[in-house]
C-alpha positions as a Markdown table, in Angstrom:
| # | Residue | x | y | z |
|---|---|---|---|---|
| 1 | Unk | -23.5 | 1.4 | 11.5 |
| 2 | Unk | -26.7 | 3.4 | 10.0 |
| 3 | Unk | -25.4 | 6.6 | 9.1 |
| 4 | Unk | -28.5 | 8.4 | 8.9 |
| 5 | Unk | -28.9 | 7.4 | 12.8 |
| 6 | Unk | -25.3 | 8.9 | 13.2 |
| 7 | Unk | -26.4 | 12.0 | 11.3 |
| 8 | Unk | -29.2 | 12.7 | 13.8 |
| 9 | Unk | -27.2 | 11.4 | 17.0 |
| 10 | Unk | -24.8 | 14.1 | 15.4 |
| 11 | Unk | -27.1 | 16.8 | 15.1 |
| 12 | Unk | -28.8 | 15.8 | 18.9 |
| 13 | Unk | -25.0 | 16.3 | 20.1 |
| 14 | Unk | -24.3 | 19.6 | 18.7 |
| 15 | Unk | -27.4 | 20.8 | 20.0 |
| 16 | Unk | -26.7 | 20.2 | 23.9 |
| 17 | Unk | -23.0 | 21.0 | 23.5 |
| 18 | Unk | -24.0 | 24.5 | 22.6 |
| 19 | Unk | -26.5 | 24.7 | 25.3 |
| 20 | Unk | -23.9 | 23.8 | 27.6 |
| 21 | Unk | -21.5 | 26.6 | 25.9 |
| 22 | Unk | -18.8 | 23.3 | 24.9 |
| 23 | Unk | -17.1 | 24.4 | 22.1 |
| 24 | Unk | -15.3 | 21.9 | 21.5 |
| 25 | Unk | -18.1 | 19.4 | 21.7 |
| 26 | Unk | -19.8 | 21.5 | 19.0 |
| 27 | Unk | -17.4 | 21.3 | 16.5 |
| 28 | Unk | -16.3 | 17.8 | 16.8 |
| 29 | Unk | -20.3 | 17.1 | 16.1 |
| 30 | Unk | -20.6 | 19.8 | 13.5 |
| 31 | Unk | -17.7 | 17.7 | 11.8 |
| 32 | Unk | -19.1 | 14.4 | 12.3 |
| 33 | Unk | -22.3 | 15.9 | 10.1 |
| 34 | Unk | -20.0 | 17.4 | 8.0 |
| 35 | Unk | -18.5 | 13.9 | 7.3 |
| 36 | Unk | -21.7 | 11.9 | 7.4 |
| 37 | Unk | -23.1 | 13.7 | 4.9 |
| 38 | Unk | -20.0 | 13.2 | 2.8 |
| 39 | Unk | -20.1 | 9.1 | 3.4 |
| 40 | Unk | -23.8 | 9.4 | 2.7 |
| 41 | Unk | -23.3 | 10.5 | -0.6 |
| 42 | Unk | -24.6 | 14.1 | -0.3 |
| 43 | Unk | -21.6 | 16.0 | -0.1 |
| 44 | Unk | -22.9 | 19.4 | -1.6 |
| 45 | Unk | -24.9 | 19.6 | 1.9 |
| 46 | Unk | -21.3 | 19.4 | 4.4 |
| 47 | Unk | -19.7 | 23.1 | 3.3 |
| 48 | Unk | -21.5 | 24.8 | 6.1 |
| 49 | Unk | -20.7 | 22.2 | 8.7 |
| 50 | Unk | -16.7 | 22.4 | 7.5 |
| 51 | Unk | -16.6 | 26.1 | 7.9 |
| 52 | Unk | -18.1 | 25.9 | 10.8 |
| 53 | Unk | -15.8 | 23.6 | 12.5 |
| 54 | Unk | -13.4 | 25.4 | 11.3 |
| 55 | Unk | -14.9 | 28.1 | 12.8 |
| 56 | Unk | -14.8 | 26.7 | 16.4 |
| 57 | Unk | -10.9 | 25.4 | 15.7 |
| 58 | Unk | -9.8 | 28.8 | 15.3 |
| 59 | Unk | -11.7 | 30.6 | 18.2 |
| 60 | Unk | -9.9 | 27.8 | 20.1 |
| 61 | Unk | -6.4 | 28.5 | 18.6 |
| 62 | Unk | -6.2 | 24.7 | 18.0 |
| 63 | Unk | -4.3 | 24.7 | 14.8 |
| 64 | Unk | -3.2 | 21.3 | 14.2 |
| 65 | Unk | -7.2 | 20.5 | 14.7 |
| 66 | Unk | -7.5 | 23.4 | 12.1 |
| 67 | Unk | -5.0 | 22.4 | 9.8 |
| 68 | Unk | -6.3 | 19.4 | 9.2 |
| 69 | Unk | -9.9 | 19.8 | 8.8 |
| 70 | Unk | -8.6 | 22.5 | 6.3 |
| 71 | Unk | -7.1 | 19.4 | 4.2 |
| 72 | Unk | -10.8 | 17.9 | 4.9 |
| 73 | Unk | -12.8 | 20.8 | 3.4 |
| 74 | Unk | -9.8 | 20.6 | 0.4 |
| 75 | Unk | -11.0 | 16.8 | 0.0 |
| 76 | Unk | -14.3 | 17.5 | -0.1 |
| 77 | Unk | -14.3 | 20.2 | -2.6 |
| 78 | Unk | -12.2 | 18.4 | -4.7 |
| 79 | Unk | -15.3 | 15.8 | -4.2 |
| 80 | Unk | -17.3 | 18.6 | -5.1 |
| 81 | Unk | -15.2 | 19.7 | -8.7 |
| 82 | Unk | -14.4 | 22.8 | -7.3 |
| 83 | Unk | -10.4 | 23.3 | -7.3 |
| 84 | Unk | -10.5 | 27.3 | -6.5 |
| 85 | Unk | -12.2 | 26.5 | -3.5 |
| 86 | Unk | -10.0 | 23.3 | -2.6 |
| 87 | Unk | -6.7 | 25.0 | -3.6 |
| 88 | Unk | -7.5 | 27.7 | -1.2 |
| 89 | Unk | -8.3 | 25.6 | 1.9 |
| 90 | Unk | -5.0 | 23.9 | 1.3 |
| 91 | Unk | -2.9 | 27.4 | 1.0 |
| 92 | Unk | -4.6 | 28.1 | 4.2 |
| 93 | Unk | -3.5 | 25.1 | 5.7 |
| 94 | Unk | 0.1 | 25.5 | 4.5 |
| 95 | Unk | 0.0 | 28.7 | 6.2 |
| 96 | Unk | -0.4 | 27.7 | 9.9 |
| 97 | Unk | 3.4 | 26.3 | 9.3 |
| 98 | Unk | 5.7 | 26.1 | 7.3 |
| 99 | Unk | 8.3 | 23.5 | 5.2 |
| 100 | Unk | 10.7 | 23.7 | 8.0 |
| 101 | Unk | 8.2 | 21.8 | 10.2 |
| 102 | Unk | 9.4 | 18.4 | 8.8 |
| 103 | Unk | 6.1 | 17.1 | 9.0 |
| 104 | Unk | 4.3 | 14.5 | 7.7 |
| 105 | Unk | 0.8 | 16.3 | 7.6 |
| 106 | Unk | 2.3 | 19.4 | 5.5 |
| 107 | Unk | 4.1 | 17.1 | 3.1 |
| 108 | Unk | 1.0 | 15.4 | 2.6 |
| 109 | Unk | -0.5 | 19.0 | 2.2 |
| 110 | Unk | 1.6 | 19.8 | -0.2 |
| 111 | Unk | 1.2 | 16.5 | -2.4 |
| 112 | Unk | -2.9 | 17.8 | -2.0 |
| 113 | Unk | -1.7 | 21.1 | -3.3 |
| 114 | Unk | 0.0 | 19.4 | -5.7 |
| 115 | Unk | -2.9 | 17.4 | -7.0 |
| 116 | Unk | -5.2 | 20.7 | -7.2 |
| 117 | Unk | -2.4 | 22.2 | -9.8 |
| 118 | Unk | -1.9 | 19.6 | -11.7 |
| 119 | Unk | -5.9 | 19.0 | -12.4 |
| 120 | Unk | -5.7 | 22.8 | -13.4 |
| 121 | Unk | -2.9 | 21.6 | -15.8 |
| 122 | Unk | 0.0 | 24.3 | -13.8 |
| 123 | Unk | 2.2 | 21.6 | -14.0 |
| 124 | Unk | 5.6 | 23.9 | -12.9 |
| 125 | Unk | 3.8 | 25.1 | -9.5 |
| 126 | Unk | 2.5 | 21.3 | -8.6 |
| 127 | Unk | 6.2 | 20.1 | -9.5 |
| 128 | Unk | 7.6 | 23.2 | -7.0 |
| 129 | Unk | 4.9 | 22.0 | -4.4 |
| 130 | Unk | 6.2 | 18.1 | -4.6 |
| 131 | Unk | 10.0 | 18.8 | -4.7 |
| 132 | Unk | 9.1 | 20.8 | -1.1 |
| 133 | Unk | 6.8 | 17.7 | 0.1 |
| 134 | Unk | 9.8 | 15.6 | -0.8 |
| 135 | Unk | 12.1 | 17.5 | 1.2 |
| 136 | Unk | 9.4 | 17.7 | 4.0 |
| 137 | Unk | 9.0 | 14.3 | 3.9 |
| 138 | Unk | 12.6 | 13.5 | 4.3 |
| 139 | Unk | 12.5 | 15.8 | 7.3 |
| 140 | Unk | 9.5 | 14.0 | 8.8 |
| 141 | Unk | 11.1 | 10.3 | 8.1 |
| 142 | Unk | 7.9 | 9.3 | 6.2 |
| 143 | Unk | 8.7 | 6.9 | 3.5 |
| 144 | Unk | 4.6 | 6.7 | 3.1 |
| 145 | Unk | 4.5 | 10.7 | 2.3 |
| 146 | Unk | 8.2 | 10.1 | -0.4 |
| 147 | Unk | 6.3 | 7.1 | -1.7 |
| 148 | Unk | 2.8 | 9.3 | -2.7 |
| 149 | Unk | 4.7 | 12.3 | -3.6 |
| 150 | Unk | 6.8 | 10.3 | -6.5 |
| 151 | Unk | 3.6 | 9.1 | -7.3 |
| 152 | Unk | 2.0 | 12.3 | -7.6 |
| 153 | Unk | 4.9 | 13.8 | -9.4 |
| 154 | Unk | 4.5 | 11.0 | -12.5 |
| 155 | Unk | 1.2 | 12.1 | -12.7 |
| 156 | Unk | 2.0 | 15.8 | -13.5 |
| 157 | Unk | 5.2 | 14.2 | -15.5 |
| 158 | Unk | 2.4 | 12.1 | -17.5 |
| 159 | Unk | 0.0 | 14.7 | -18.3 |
| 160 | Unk | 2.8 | 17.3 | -19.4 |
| 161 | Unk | 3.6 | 14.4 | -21.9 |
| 162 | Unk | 7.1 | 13.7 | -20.5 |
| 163 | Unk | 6.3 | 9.9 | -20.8 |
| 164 | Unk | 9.9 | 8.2 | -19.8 |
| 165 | Unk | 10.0 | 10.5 | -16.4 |
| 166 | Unk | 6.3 | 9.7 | -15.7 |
| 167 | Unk | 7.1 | 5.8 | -16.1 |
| 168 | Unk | 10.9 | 6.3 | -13.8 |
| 169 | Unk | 8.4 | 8.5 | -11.2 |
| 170 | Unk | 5.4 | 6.1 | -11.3 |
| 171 | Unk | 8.4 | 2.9 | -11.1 |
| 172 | Unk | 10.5 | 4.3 | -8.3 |
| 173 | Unk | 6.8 | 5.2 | -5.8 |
| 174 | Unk | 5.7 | 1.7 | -6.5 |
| 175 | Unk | 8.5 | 0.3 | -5.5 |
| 176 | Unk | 8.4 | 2.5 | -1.8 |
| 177 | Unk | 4.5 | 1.9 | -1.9 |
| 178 | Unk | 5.8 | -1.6 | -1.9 |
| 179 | Unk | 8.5 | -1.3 | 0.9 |
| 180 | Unk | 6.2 | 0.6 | 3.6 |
| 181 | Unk | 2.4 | -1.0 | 2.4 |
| 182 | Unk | 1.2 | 1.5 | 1.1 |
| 183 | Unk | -1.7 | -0.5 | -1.0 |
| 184 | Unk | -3.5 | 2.5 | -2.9 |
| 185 | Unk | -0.6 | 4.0 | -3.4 |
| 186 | Unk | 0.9 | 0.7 | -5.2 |
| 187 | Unk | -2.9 | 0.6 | -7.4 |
| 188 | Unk | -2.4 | 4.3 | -8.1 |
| 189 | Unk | 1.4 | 4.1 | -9.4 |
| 190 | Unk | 0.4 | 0.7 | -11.3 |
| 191 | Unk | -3.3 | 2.4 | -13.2 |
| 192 | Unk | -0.1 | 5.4 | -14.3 |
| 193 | Unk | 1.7 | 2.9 | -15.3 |
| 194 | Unk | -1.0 | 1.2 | -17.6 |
| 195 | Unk | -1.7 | 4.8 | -18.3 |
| 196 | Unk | 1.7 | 5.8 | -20.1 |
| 197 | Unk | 2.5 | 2.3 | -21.7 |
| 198 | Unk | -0.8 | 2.4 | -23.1 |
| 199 | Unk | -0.1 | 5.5 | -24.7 |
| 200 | Unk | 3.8 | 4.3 | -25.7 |
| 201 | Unk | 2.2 | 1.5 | -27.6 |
| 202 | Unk | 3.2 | -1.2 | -24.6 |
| 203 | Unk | 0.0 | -2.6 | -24.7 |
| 204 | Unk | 0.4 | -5.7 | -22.8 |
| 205 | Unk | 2.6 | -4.4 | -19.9 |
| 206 | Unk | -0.1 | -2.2 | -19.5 |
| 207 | Unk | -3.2 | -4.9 | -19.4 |
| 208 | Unk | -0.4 | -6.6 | -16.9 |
| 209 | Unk | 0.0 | -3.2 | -14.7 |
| 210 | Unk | -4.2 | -3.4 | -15.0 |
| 211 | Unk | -4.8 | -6.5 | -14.0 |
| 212 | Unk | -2.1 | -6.5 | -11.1 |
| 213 | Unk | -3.8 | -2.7 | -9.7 |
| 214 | Unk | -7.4 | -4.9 | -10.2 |
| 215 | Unk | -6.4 | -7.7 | -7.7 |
| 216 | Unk | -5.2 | -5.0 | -5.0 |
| 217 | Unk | -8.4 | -2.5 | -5.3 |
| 218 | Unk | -10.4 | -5.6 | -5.0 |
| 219 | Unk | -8.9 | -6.3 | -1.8 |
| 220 | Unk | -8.7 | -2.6 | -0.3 |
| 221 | Unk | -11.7 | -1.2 | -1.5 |
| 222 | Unk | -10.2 | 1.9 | -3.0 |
| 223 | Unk | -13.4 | 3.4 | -5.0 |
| 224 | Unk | -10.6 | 6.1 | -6.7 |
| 225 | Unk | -8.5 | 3.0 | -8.3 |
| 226 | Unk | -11.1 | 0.7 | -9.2 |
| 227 | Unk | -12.9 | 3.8 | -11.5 |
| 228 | Unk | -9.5 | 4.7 | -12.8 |
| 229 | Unk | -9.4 | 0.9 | -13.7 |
| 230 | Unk | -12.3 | 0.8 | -15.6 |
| 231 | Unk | -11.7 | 3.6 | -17.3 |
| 232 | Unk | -8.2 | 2.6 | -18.4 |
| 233 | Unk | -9.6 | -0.8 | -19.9 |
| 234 | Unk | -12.0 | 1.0 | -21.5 |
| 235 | Unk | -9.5 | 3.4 | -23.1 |
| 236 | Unk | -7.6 | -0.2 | -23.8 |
| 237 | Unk | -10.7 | -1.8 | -25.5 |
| 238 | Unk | -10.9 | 1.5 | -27.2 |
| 239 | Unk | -7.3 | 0.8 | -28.7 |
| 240 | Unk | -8.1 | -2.5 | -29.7 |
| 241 | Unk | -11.1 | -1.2 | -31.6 |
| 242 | Unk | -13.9 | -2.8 | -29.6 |
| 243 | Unk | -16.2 | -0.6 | -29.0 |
| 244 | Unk | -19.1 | -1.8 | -27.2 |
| 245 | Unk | -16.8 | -3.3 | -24.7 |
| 246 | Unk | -15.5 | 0.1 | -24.0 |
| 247 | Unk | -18.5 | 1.9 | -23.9 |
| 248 | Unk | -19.6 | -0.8 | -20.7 |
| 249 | Unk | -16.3 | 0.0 | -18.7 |
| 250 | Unk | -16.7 | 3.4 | -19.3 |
| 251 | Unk | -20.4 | 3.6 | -18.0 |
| 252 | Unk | -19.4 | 1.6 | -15.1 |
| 253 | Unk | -16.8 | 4.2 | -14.1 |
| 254 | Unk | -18.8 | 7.4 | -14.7 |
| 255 | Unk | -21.5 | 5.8 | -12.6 |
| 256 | Unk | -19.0 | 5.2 | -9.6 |
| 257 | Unk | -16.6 | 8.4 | -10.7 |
| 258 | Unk | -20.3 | 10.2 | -10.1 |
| 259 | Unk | -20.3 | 9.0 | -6.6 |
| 260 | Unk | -17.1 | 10.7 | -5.3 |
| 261 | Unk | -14.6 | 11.2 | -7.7 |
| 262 | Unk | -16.7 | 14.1 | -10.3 |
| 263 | Unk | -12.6 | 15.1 | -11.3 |
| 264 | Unk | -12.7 | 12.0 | -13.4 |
| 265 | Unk | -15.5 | 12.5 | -15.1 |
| 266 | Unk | -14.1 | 15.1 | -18.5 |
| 267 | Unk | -11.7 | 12.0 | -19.1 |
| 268 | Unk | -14.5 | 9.0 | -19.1 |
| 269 | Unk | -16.9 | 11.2 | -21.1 |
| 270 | Unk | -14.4 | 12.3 | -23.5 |
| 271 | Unk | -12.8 | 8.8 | -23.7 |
| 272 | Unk | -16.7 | 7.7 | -24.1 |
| 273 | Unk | -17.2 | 10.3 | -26.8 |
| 274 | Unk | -14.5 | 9.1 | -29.1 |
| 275 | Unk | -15.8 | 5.5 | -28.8 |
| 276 | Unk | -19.6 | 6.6 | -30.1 |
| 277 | Unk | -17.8 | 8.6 | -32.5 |
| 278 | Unk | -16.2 | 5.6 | -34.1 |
| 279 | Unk | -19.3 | 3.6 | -33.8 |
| 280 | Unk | -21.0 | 6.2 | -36.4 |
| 281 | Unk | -22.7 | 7.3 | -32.7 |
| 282 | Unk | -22.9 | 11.0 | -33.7 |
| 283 | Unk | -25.5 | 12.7 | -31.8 |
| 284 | Unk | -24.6 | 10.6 | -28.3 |
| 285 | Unk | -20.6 | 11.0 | -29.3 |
| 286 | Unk | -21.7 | 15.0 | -29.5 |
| 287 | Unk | -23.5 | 14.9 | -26.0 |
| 288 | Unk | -20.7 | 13.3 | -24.2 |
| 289 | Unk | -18.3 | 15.1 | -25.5 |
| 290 | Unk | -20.2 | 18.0 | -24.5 |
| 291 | Unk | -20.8 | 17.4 | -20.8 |
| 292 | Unk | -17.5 | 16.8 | -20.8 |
| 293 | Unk | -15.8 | 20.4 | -22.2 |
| 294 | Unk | -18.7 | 22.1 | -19.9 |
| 295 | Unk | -17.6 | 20.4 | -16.1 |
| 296 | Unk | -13.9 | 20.7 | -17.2 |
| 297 | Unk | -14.4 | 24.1 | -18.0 |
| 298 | Unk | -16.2 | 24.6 | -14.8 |
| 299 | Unk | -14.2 | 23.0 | -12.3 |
| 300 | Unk | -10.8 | 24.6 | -14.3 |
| 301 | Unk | -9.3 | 21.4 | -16.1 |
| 302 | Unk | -7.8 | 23.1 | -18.4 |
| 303 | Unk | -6.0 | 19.9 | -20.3 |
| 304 | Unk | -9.0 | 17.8 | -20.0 |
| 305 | Unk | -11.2 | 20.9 | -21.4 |
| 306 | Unk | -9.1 | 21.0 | -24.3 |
| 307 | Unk | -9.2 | 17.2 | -25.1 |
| 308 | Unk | -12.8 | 16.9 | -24.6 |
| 309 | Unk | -13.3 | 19.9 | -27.8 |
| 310 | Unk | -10.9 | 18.2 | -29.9 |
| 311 | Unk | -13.0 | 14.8 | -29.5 |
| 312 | Unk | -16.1 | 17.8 | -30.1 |
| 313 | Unk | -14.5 | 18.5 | -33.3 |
| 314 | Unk | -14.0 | 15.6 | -34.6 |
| 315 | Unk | -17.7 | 15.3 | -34.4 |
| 316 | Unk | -18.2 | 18.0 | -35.9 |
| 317 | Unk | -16.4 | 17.3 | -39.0 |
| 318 | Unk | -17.9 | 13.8 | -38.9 |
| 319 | Unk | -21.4 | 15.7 | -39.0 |
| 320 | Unk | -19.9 | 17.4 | -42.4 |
| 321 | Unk | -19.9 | 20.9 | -40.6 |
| 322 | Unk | -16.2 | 21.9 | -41.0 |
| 323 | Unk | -16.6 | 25.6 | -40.3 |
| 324 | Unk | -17.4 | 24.7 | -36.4 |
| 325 | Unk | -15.4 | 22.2 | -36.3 |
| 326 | Unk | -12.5 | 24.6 | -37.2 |
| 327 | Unk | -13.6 | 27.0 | -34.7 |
| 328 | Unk | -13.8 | 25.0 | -32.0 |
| 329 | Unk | -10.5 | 23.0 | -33.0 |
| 330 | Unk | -8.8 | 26.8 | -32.8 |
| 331 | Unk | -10.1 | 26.7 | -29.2 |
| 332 | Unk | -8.8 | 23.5 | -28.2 |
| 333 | Unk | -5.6 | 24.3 | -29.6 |
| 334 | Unk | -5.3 | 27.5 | -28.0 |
| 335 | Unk | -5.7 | 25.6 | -24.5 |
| 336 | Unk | -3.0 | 23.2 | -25.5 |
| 337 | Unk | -0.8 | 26.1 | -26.7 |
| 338 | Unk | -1.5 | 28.1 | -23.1 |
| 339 | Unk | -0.8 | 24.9 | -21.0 |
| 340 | Unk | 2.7 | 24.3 | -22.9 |
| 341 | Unk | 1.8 | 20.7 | -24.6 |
| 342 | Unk | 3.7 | 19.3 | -26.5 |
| 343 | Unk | 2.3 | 18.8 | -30.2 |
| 344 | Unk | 2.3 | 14.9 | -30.3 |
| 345 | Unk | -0.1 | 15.2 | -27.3 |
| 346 | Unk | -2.8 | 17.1 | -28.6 |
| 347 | Unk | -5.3 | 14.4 | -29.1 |
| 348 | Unk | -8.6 | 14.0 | -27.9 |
| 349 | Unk | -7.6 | 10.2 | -26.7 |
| 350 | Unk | -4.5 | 10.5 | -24.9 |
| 351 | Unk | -3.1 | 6.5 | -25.9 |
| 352 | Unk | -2.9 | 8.4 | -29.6 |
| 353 | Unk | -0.8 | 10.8 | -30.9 |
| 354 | Unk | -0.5 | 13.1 | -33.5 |
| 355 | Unk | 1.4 | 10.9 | -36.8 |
| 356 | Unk | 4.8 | 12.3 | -37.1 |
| 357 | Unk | 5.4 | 14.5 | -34.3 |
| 358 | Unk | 7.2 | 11.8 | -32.1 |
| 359 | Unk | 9.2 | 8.2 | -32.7 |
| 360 | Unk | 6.9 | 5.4 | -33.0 |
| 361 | Unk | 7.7 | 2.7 | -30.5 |
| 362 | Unk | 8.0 | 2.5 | -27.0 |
| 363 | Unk | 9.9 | 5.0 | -24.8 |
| 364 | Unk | 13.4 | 4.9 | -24.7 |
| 365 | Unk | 14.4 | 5.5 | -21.5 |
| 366 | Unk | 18.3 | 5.7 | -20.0 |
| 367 | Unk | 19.7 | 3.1 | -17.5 |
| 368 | Unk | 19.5 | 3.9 | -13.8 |
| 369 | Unk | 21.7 | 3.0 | -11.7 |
| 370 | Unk | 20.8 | 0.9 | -8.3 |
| 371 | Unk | 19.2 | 2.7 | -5.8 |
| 372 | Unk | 21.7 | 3.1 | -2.5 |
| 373 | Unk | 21.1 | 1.5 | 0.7 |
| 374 | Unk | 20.7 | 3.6 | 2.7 |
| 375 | Unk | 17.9 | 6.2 | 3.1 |
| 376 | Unk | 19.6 | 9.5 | 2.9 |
| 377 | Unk | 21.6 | 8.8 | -0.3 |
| 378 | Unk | 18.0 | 7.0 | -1.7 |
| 379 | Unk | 16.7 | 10.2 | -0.8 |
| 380 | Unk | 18.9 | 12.2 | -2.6 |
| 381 | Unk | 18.9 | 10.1 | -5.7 |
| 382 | Unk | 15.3 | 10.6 | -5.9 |
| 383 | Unk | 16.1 | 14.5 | -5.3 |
| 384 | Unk | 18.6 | 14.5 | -8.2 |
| 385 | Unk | 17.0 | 12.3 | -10.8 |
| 386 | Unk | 13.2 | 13.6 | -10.4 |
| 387 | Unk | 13.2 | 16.8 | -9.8 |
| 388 | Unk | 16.9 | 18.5 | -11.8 |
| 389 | Unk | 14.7 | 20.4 | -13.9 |
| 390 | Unk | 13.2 | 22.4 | -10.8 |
| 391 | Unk | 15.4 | 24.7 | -10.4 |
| 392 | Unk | 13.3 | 28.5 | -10.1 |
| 393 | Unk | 10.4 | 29.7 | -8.7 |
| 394 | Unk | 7.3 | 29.0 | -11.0 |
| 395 | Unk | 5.8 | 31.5 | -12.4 |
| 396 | Unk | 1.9 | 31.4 | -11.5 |
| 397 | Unk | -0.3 | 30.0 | -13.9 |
| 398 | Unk | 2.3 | 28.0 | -15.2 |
């Protein structure tokens, strides 16, 4: 239907509900502007209507209502680039109950809390936040929550640079994503996938992985893949040295990234920066890769804020001006030292690594064992071969 019809039907709604002293009423309007206004593209406008429904939820003491338009106003900050403010509507929702719930709603909040940390590069907490969704999820019986959690979890494996466990993480929720339907979860686990073998040198898995996730988000619509898919093949034209055809996928995803998924956009304008820098591009090279340090360091990416001033400092040097380049290498590295990455991931392009700090070739990884049949020892064999290194609280900021 017209949205901007729903929008004022919306607004005519609230409007009599209050006359009539409806509470309920009001909210539920209040939140249809609130979502409206997200569909129509003008999310920056919806805060006030989320906090106000909230508002209304809380007078009411209806706090699964509450809980879950708290993982709303989460989802549309994240929209917004603003993790502080998203990370604190989730820990507000976690707060109205607790793991022992066995729900699927919290472990699905926790996989969203999850998501916030590991954007902000605190890999340890978002790995404590998915071991408890896991065991939530268990609890609930939702295979859909163990399938996006797994998923999750190879992303945080994949950006701390533990390649092998981010491809056993991203293989293991693609195969549940395949089991219970789960179609976005199945492009998300096969874009990772593409992701890491790109990086391990496995170049045509990964255009495989691609082109399978391509076929899928054609199908479902699912705007998040189909920019992550754009992106990746332009980081794969960018390994194959063809520039221009990088430079087209990577405008194509920063266009749709700029729609409703902002999160993405340090990665395609530092990805984008490195391709104009090879192309002799200097002063466009130096813009993207500037846009890019400044909304990382903004919205708190802390691993995408240092890649994008290692690709600045390239430029720099490219430019002949060594001492900046220097100084702002020094920062980059700093970040990478704070977040704990290892030193063959310190690039600017995360399919390269540094020469000599790890094997060539693809991963090695060990061989698993079948998975059992039935769910509980599944379950557990996830438990043990995922998450044996989370054994402690984290320590914040990790």
């Amino acid at each position: 239907g017209d949205l901007r019809e729903a929008l004022g039907e919306y607004e005519t709604g609230e409007l009599l509900a209050r006359r009539a002293g409806w509470l309920y009423g009001e909210a539920k309007c209040l939140q249809g502007r609130g979502v409206t206004l997200k569909l129509l593209g003008e999310p920056h406008k919806a805060p006030p209507f989320y906090q106000r429904t909230l508002s209304i939820y809380r007078t009411l003491g209806m706090t699964g209502a509450e809980k879950t338009m708290l993982l709303n106003t989460a989802s549309l900050y994240g929209t917004l680039g603003q993790l502080a403010e998203a990370e604190e509507a989730i820990v507000r929702a976690l707060a109205l109950t607790d793991d022992a719930t066995g729900d699927h709603i919290h472990a699905m909040a926790l996989v969203n809390w999850a998501l916030v940390l590991q954007e902000q590069a605190r890999f340890d907490e978002a790995k404590h936040a998915l071991r408890r969704s896991l065991l939530a999820s268990r609890d609930s019986g939702s295979l859909y929550a163990q399938a996006v959690t797994l998923e999750t979890l190879a992303r945080v494996r994949s950006d701390a640079g533990q390649d092998a466990r981010a491809i056993r993480a991203y293989e293991d929720a693609l195969r549940l994503s395949r089991q219970v339907g789960n179609r976005n979860c199945q492009v998300d686990s096969l874009t990772g996938l593409a992701s890491v073998k790109l990086r391990t040198g496995q170049i045509d898995e990964a255009a495989e992985h691609l082109e399978t996730a391509k076929d899928i988000a054609e199908e479902t619509g699912h705007l998040t893949g189909v920019v992550e898919i754009l992106f990746l093949r332009g980081a794969l034209s960018c390994a194959a040295e063809r520039y221009g055809d990088a430079l087209n996928h990577l405008d194509r995803s920063a266009g749709m990234a700029a729609e409703g998924n902002v999160l993405t956009l340090p990665r395609i304008r530092t990805v984008a920066a490195v391709a104009l820098l090879e192309t002799g591009s200097l002063g466009e090279a130096a813009n993207s890769a500037d846009q890019a340090a400044e909304f990382a360091r903004r919205s708190g990416q802390r691993l995408l804020c240092a890649r994008a001033l290692t690709a600045r400092a390239a430029i720099h040097e490219a430019a002949g001006d060594i001492r900046r380049a220097r100084a702002v290498r020094d920062e980059a590295q700093a970040l990478f030292a704070a977040i704990g990455t290892p030193v063959h991931f310190r690039t600017s392009a995360f399919w390269r690594t540094e020469p000599g700090a790890r094997p060539a070739g693809p991963v090695r990884r060990r061989p698993r064992p079948e998975l059992p049949a039935d769910a509980e020892s599944r379950f557990e064999t996830y438990l043990t071969r995922h998450f044996d290194d989370v054994t402690t609280e984290p320590s914040a900021g990790s």
